PDB file of C-alpha atoms in Angstrom:
ATOM      1  CA  UNK A   1       9.957  -6.123  19.924  1.00  0.00           C
ATOM      2  CA  UNK A   2      10.222  -2.486  20.977  1.00  0.00           C
ATOM      3  CA  UNK A   3      10.429   0.597  18.792  1.00  0.00           C
ATOM      4  CA  UNK A   4      14.158   0.856  19.533  1.00  0.00           C
ATOM      5  CA  UNK A   5      14.662  -2.823  18.630  1.00  0.00           C
ATOM      6  CA  UNK A   6      12.862  -2.259  15.363  1.00  0.00           C
ATOM      7  CA  UNK A   7      14.833   0.906  14.607  1.00  0.00           C
ATOM      8  CA  UNK A   8      18.036  -1.078  15.046  1.00  0.00           C
ATOM      9  CA  UNK A   9      16.761  -3.811  12.733  1.00  0.00           C
ATOM     10  CA  UNK A  10      15.655  -1.428   9.969  1.00  0.00           C
ATOM     11  CA  UNK A  11      19.031   0.265  10.100  1.00  0.00           C
ATOM     12  CA  UNK A  12      20.497  -2.836   8.451  1.00  0.00           C
ATOM     13  CA  UNK A  13      19.080  -4.102   5.144  1.00  0.00           C
ATOM     14  CA  UNK A  14      20.511  -7.534   5.880  1.00  0.00           C
ATOM     15  CA  UNK A  15      18.144  -8.011   8.829  1.00  0.00           C
ATOM     16  CA  UNK A  16      14.963  -6.786   7.181  1.00  0.00           C
ATOM     17  CA  UNK A  17      13.949 -10.090   5.607  1.00  0.00           C
ATOM     18  CA  UNK A  18      14.334 -11.850   8.965  1.00  0.00           C
ATOM     19  CA  UNK A  19      12.313  -9.117  10.673  1.00  0.00           C
ATOM     20  CA  UNK A  20       9.558  -9.445   8.057  1.00  0.00           C
ATOM     21  CA  UNK A  21       9.338 -13.193   8.701  1.00  0.00           C
ATOM     22  CA  UNK A  22       9.391 -12.642  12.475  1.00  0.00           C
ATOM     23  CA  UNK A  23       6.564 -10.103  12.346  1.00  0.00           C
ATOM     24  CA  UNK A  24       4.613 -12.221   9.852  1.00  0.00           C
ATOM     25  CA  UNK A  25       4.809 -15.195  12.186  1.00  0.00           C
ATOM     26  CA  UNK A  26       4.305 -13.180  15.394  1.00  0.00           C
ATOM     27  CA  UNK A  27       1.665 -10.571  14.657  1.00  0.00           C
ATOM     28  CA  UNK A  28       1.901  -9.127  18.174  1.00  0.00           C
ATOM     29  CA  UNK A  29       4.963  -7.195  16.890  1.00  0.00           C
ATOM     30  CA  UNK A  30       2.995  -5.610  14.051  1.00  0.00           C
ATOM     31  CA  UNK A  31       1.655  -2.592  16.010  1.00  0.00           C
ATOM     32  CA  UNK A  32       5.226  -1.471  16.746  1.00  0.00           C
ATOM     33  CA  UNK A  33       6.077  -1.646  13.043  1.00  0.00           C
ATOM     34  CA  UNK A  34       2.893   0.054  11.900  1.00  0.00           C
ATOM     35  CA  UNK A  35       3.133   2.855  14.457  1.00  0.00           C
ATOM     36  CA  UNK A  36       6.684   3.490  13.287  1.00  0.00           C
ATOM     37  CA  UNK A  37       5.555   3.480   9.640  1.00  0.00           C
ATOM     38  CA  UNK A  38       2.478   5.617  10.223  1.00  0.00           C
ATOM     39  CA  UNK A  39       3.478   8.137  12.856  1.00  0.00           C
ATOM     40  CA  UNK A  40       7.245   8.325  13.265  1.00  0.00           C
ATOM     41  CA  UNK A  41       9.346  11.126  11.865  1.00  0.00           C
ATOM     42  CA  UNK A  42      12.511   9.032  12.228  1.00  0.00           C
ATOM     43  CA  UNK A  43      14.551   9.445   9.026  1.00  0.00           C
ATOM     44  CA  UNK A  44      14.512   5.725   8.253  1.00  0.00           C
ATOM     45  CA  UNK A  45      10.904   5.126   9.267  1.00  0.00           C
ATOM     46  CA  UNK A  46      10.066   4.766   5.572  1.00  0.00           C
ATOM     47  CA  UNK A  47      11.733   1.360   5.854  1.00  0.00           C
ATOM     48  CA  UNK A  48       8.941   0.356   8.234  1.00  0.00           C
ATOM     49  CA  UNK A  49       6.469   1.223   5.451  1.00  0.00           C
ATOM     50  CA  UNK A  50       8.595  -0.861   3.064  1.00  0.00           C
ATOM     51  CA  UNK A  51       8.447  -3.748   5.545  1.00  0.00           C
ATOM     52  CA  UNK A  52       4.661  -3.397   5.801  1.00  0.00           C
ATOM     53  CA  UNK A  53       4.521  -3.607   2.002  1.00  0.00           C
ATOM     54  CA  UNK A  54       6.622  -6.794   2.031  1.00  0.00           C
ATOM     55  CA  UNK A  55       4.579  -8.289   4.879  1.00  0.00           C
ATOM     56  CA  UNK A  56       1.448  -7.582   2.814  1.00  0.00           C
ATOM     57  CA  UNK A  57       2.922  -9.651  -0.032  1.00  0.00           C
ATOM     58  CA  UNK A  58       3.062 -12.720   2.215  1.00  0.00           C
ATOM     59  CA  UNK A  59       0.485 -11.962   4.916  1.00  0.00           C
ATOM     60  CA  UNK A  60      -2.063  -9.478   3.501  1.00  0.00           C
ATOM     61  CA  UNK A  61      -4.531 -10.218   6.304  1.00  0.00           C
ATOM     62  CA  UNK A  62      -2.108  -8.604   8.765  1.00  0.00           C
ATOM     63  CA  UNK A  63      -1.825  -5.290   6.893  1.00  0.00           C
ATOM     64  CA  UNK A  64      -5.382  -4.792   5.589  1.00  0.00           C
ATOM     65  CA  UNK A  65      -6.775  -3.741   9.010  1.00  0.00           C
ATOM     66  CA  UNK A  66      -4.244  -0.883   9.043  1.00  0.00           C
ATOM     67  CA  UNK A  67      -5.581   0.717   5.846  1.00  0.00           C
ATOM     68  CA  UNK A  68      -8.060   2.828   7.810  1.00  0.00           C
ATOM     69  CA  UNK A  69      -5.093   4.467   9.563  1.00  0.00           C
ATOM     70  CA  UNK A  70      -2.881   4.526   6.481  1.00  0.00           C
ATOM     71  CA  UNK A  71      -5.291   6.590   4.378  1.00  0.00           C
ATOM     72  CA  UNK A  72      -5.593   9.562   6.781  1.00  0.00           C
ATOM     73  CA  UNK A  73      -1.831   9.376   7.413  1.00  0.00           C
ATOM     74  CA  UNK A  74      -1.373  10.555   3.817  1.00  0.00           C
ATOM     75  CA  UNK A  75      -2.432  14.024   5.023  1.00  0.00           C
ATOM     76  CA  UNK A  76       0.741  14.292   7.106  1.00  0.00           C
ATOM     77  CA  UNK A  77       3.068  15.390   4.292  1.00  0.00           C
ATOM     78  CA  UNK A  78       4.874  12.066   4.274  1.00  0.00           C
ATOM     79  CA  UNK A  79       8.288  11.289   2.865  1.00  0.00           C
ATOM     80  CA  UNK A  80       7.923  10.074  -0.713  1.00  0.00           C
ATOM     81  CA  UNK A  81       9.029   6.552   0.311  1.00  0.00           C
ATOM     82  CA  UNK A  82       6.211   6.213   2.828  1.00  0.00           C
ATOM     83  CA  UNK A  83       3.737   7.752   0.426  1.00  0.00           C
ATOM     84  CA  UNK A  84       4.780   5.305  -2.316  1.00  0.00           C
ATOM     85  CA  UNK A  85       4.312   2.234  -0.111  1.00  0.00           C
ATOM     86  CA  UNK A  86       1.052   3.427   1.447  1.00  0.00           C
ATOM     87  CA  UNK A  87      -0.455   4.240  -1.955  1.00  0.00           C
ATOM     88  CA  UNK A  88       0.699   0.882  -3.304  1.00  0.00           C
ATOM     89  CA  UNK A  89      -0.949  -0.931  -0.400  1.00  0.00           C
ATOM     90  CA  UNK A  90      -4.132   1.105  -0.780  1.00  0.00           C
ATOM     91  CA  UNK A  91      -4.193   0.414  -4.533  1.00  0.00           C
ATOM     92  CA  UNK A  92      -4.037  -3.342  -3.931  1.00  0.00           C
ATOM     93  CA  UNK A  93      -6.991  -3.516  -1.563  1.00  0.00           C
ATOM     94  CA  UNK A  94     -10.685  -2.753  -1.394  1.00  0.00           C
ATOM     95  CA  UNK A  95     -11.305   0.815  -0.293  1.00  0.00           C
ATOM     96  CA  UNK A  96     -14.016   1.671   2.199  1.00  0.00           C
ATOM     97  CA  UNK A  97     -16.497   4.197   0.743  1.00  0.00           C
ATOM     98  CA  UNK A  98     -15.869   6.580   3.632  1.00  0.00           C
ATOM     99  CA  UNK A  99     -12.419   7.256   2.112  1.00  0.00           C
ATOM    100  CA  UNK A 100     -13.516   7.820  -1.504  1.00  0.00           C
ATOM    101  CA  UNK A 101     -13.721  11.614  -1.456  1.00  0.00           C
ATOM    102  CA  UNK A 102     -10.413  12.110   0.342  1.00  0.00           C
ATOM    103  CA  UNK A 103      -8.603   9.600  -1.880  1.00  0.00           C
ATOM    104  CA  UNK A 104     -10.126  11.069  -5.033  1.00  0.00           C
ATOM    105  CA  UNK A 105      -8.821  14.548  -4.142  1.00  0.00           C
ATOM    106  CA  UNK A 106      -5.492  13.328  -2.817  1.00  0.00           C
ATOM    107  CA  UNK A 107      -4.770  11.007  -5.735  1.00  0.00           C
ATOM    108  CA  UNK A 108      -5.837  13.545  -8.362  1.00  0.00           C
ATOM    109  CA  UNK A 109      -3.375  16.014  -6.850  1.00  0.00           C
ATOM    110  CA  UNK A 110      -0.607  13.413  -6.586  1.00  0.00           C
ATOM    111  CA  UNK A 111      -1.173  11.982 -10.065  1.00  0.00           C
ATOM    112  CA  UNK A 112      -1.202  15.359 -11.809  1.00  0.00           C
ATOM    113  CA  UNK A 113       1.777  16.738  -9.893  1.00  0.00           C
ATOM    114  CA  UNK A 114       4.999  16.777 -11.858  1.00  0.00           C
ATOM    115  CA  UNK A 115       6.819  17.099  -8.532  1.00  0.00           C
ATOM    116  CA  UNK A 116       5.798  13.679  -7.219  1.00  0.00           C
ATOM    117  CA  UNK A 117       8.010  10.666  -7.962  1.00  0.00           C
ATOM    118  CA  UNK A 118       6.731   8.461 -10.792  1.00  0.00           C
ATOM    119  CA  UNK A 119       5.942   5.528  -8.474  1.00  0.00           C
ATOM    120  CA  UNK A 120       3.728   7.744  -6.280  1.00  0.00           C
ATOM    121  CA  UNK A 121       1.936   9.039  -9.373  1.00  0.00           C
ATOM    122  CA  UNK A 122       1.432   5.543 -10.818  1.00  0.00           C
ATOM    123  CA  UNK A 123      -0.082   4.218  -7.580  1.00  0.00           C
ATOM    124  CA  UNK A 124      -2.311   7.312  -7.347  1.00  0.00           C
ATOM    125  CA  UNK A 125      -3.475   6.651 -10.929  1.00  0.00           C
ATOM    126  CA  UNK A 126      -4.287   3.043 -10.020  1.00  0.00           C
ATOM    127  CA  UNK A 127      -6.303   4.159  -6.985  1.00  0.00           C
ATOM    128  CA  UNK A 128      -8.255   6.600  -9.178  1.00  0.00           C
ATOM    129  CA  UNK A 129      -9.003   3.755 -11.582  1.00  0.00           C
ATOM    130  CA  UNK A 130     -10.092   1.544  -8.668  1.00  0.00           C
ATOM    131  CA  UNK A 131     -12.395   4.307  -7.431  1.00  0.00           C
ATOM    132  CA  UNK A 132     -13.877   4.677 -10.925  1.00  0.00           C
ATOM    133  CA  UNK A 133     -14.972   1.038 -10.736  1.00  0.00           C
ATOM    134  CA  UNK A 134     -17.545   2.184  -8.152  1.00  0.00           C
ATOM    135  CA  UNK A 135     -18.113   5.632  -9.681  1.00  0.00           C
ATOM    136  CA  UNK A 136     -18.734   4.985 -13.417  1.00  0.00           C
ATOM    137  CA  UNK A 137     -19.559   8.647 -14.126  1.00  0.00           C
ATOM    138  CA  UNK A 138     -15.928   9.446 -13.282  1.00  0.00           C
ATOM    139  CA  UNK A 139     -14.536   7.138 -15.996  1.00  0.00           C
ATOM    140  CA  UNK A 140     -14.576   9.605 -18.953  1.00  0.00           C
ATOM    141  CA  UNK A 141     -12.954  12.338 -16.866  1.00  0.00           C
ATOM    142  CA  UNK A 142     -10.308   9.939 -15.573  1.00  0.00           C
ATOM    143  CA  UNK A 143      -9.579   8.753 -19.104  1.00  0.00           C
ATOM    144  CA  UNK A 144      -9.011  12.361 -20.215  1.00  0.00           C
ATOM    145  CA  UNK A 145      -6.736  13.014 -17.222  1.00  0.00           C
ATOM    146  CA  UNK A 146      -4.682   9.873 -17.866  1.00  0.00           C
ATOM    147  CA  UNK A 147      -4.276  10.696 -21.552  1.00  0.00           C
ATOM    148  CA  UNK A 148      -3.265  14.245 -20.676  1.00  0.00           C
ATOM    149  CA  UNK A 149      -0.698  13.087 -18.112  1.00  0.00           C
ATOM    150  CA  UNK A 150       0.771  10.519 -20.524  1.00  0.00           C
ATOM    151  CA  UNK A 151       1.336  13.369 -22.951  1.00  0.00           C
ATOM    152  CA  UNK A 152       2.466  15.964 -20.409  1.00  0.00           C
ATOM    153  CA  UNK A 153       4.737  13.735 -18.275  1.00  0.00           C
ATOM    154  CA  UNK A 154       5.705  10.847 -20.564  1.00  0.00           C
ATOM    155  CA  UNK A 155       7.758   8.743 -18.147  1.00  0.00           C
ATOM    156  CA  UNK A 156       7.930   5.004 -18.783  1.00  0.00           C
ATOM    157  CA  UNK A 157       5.948   4.207 -15.608  1.00  0.00           C
ATOM    158  CA  UNK A 158       3.150   6.683 -16.316  1.00  0.00           C
ATOM    159  CA  UNK A 159       2.959   5.624 -19.955  1.00  0.00           C
ATOM    160  CA  UNK A 160       2.954   1.893 -19.212  1.00  0.00           C
ATOM    161  CA  UNK A 161       0.257   1.928 -16.528  1.00  0.00           C
ATOM    162  CA  UNK A 162      -1.623   4.769 -18.212  1.00  0.00           C
ATOM    163  CA  UNK A 163      -1.842   2.896 -21.524  1.00  0.00           C
ATOM    164  CA  UNK A 164      -3.187  -0.208 -19.783  1.00  0.00           C
ATOM    165  CA  UNK A 165      -5.747   1.717 -17.707  1.00  0.00           C
ATOM    166  CA  UNK A 166      -6.779   3.951 -20.634  1.00  0.00           C
ATOM    167  CA  UNK A 167      -7.498   0.865 -22.743  1.00  0.00           C
ATOM    168  CA  UNK A 168      -9.612  -0.619 -19.949  1.00  0.00           C
ATOM    169  CA  UNK A 169     -11.439   2.684 -19.389  1.00  0.00           C
ATOM    170  CA  UNK A 170     -12.187   3.018 -23.130  1.00  0.00           C
ATOM    171  CA  UNK A 171     -13.663  -0.493 -23.152  1.00  0.00           C
ATOM    172  CA  UNK A 172     -15.742   0.192 -20.037  1.00  0.00           C
ATOM    173  CA  UNK A 173     -16.984   3.569 -21.318  1.00  0.00           C
ATOM    174  CA  UNK A 174     -18.066   1.984 -24.610  1.00  0.00           C
ATOM    175  CA  UNK A 175     -19.917  -0.771 -22.719  1.00  0.00           C
ATOM    176  CA  UNK A 176     -21.701   1.808 -20.565  1.00  0.00           C
ATOM    177  CA  UNK A 177     -22.648   3.811 -23.652  1.00  0.00           C
ATOM    178  CA  UNK A 178     -23.954   0.696 -25.440  1.00  0.00           C
ATOM    179  CA  UNK A 179     -26.007  -0.276 -22.413  1.00  0.00           C
ATOM    180  CA  UNK A 180     -27.523   3.184 -22.221  1.00  0.00           C
ATOM    181  CA  UNK A 181     -28.133   3.318 -25.999  1.00  0.00           C
ATOM    182  CA  UNK A 182     -25.682   6.159 -26.602  1.00  0.00           C
ATOM    183  CA  UNK A 183     -23.592   4.336 -29.219  1.00  0.00           C
TER     184      UNK A 183
END
């Protein structure tokens, strides 16, 4: 499958499910899809990111190796559709420590930006929570940021995920404090 073949396929929603199955069953086509998703400025290249997201649902082992390219691609001022799918994929997988600092900065900016779509902000919030699992000192600060954002930008998506993560962070912070004798 060539880039032009794939561009023709993603132009039609009806063909996308077949293309996802084809790529899932024939992984040699995956680099064409991922290069289109990661590096193309084609207007509909966000659909390649959507396809990668759907392939991940069925064949996560095919997409996980691309995370190391997906994370730095966030620097490229992506369309919000690509950003949404990349952040979702990143939020669902283990993050290599070498990406922590970049993702912490990037996701803090995305999560606290009122200009970002809600889905981008929710996935950024989830990534921040995931990072806090390995950086416990960040938990109280993240809790304060989540509570602030739920108050400042009270969309249903932010409130729903924020409430769930805030509850978990409160529980974890209390456990840490008990273990250290601070409660």
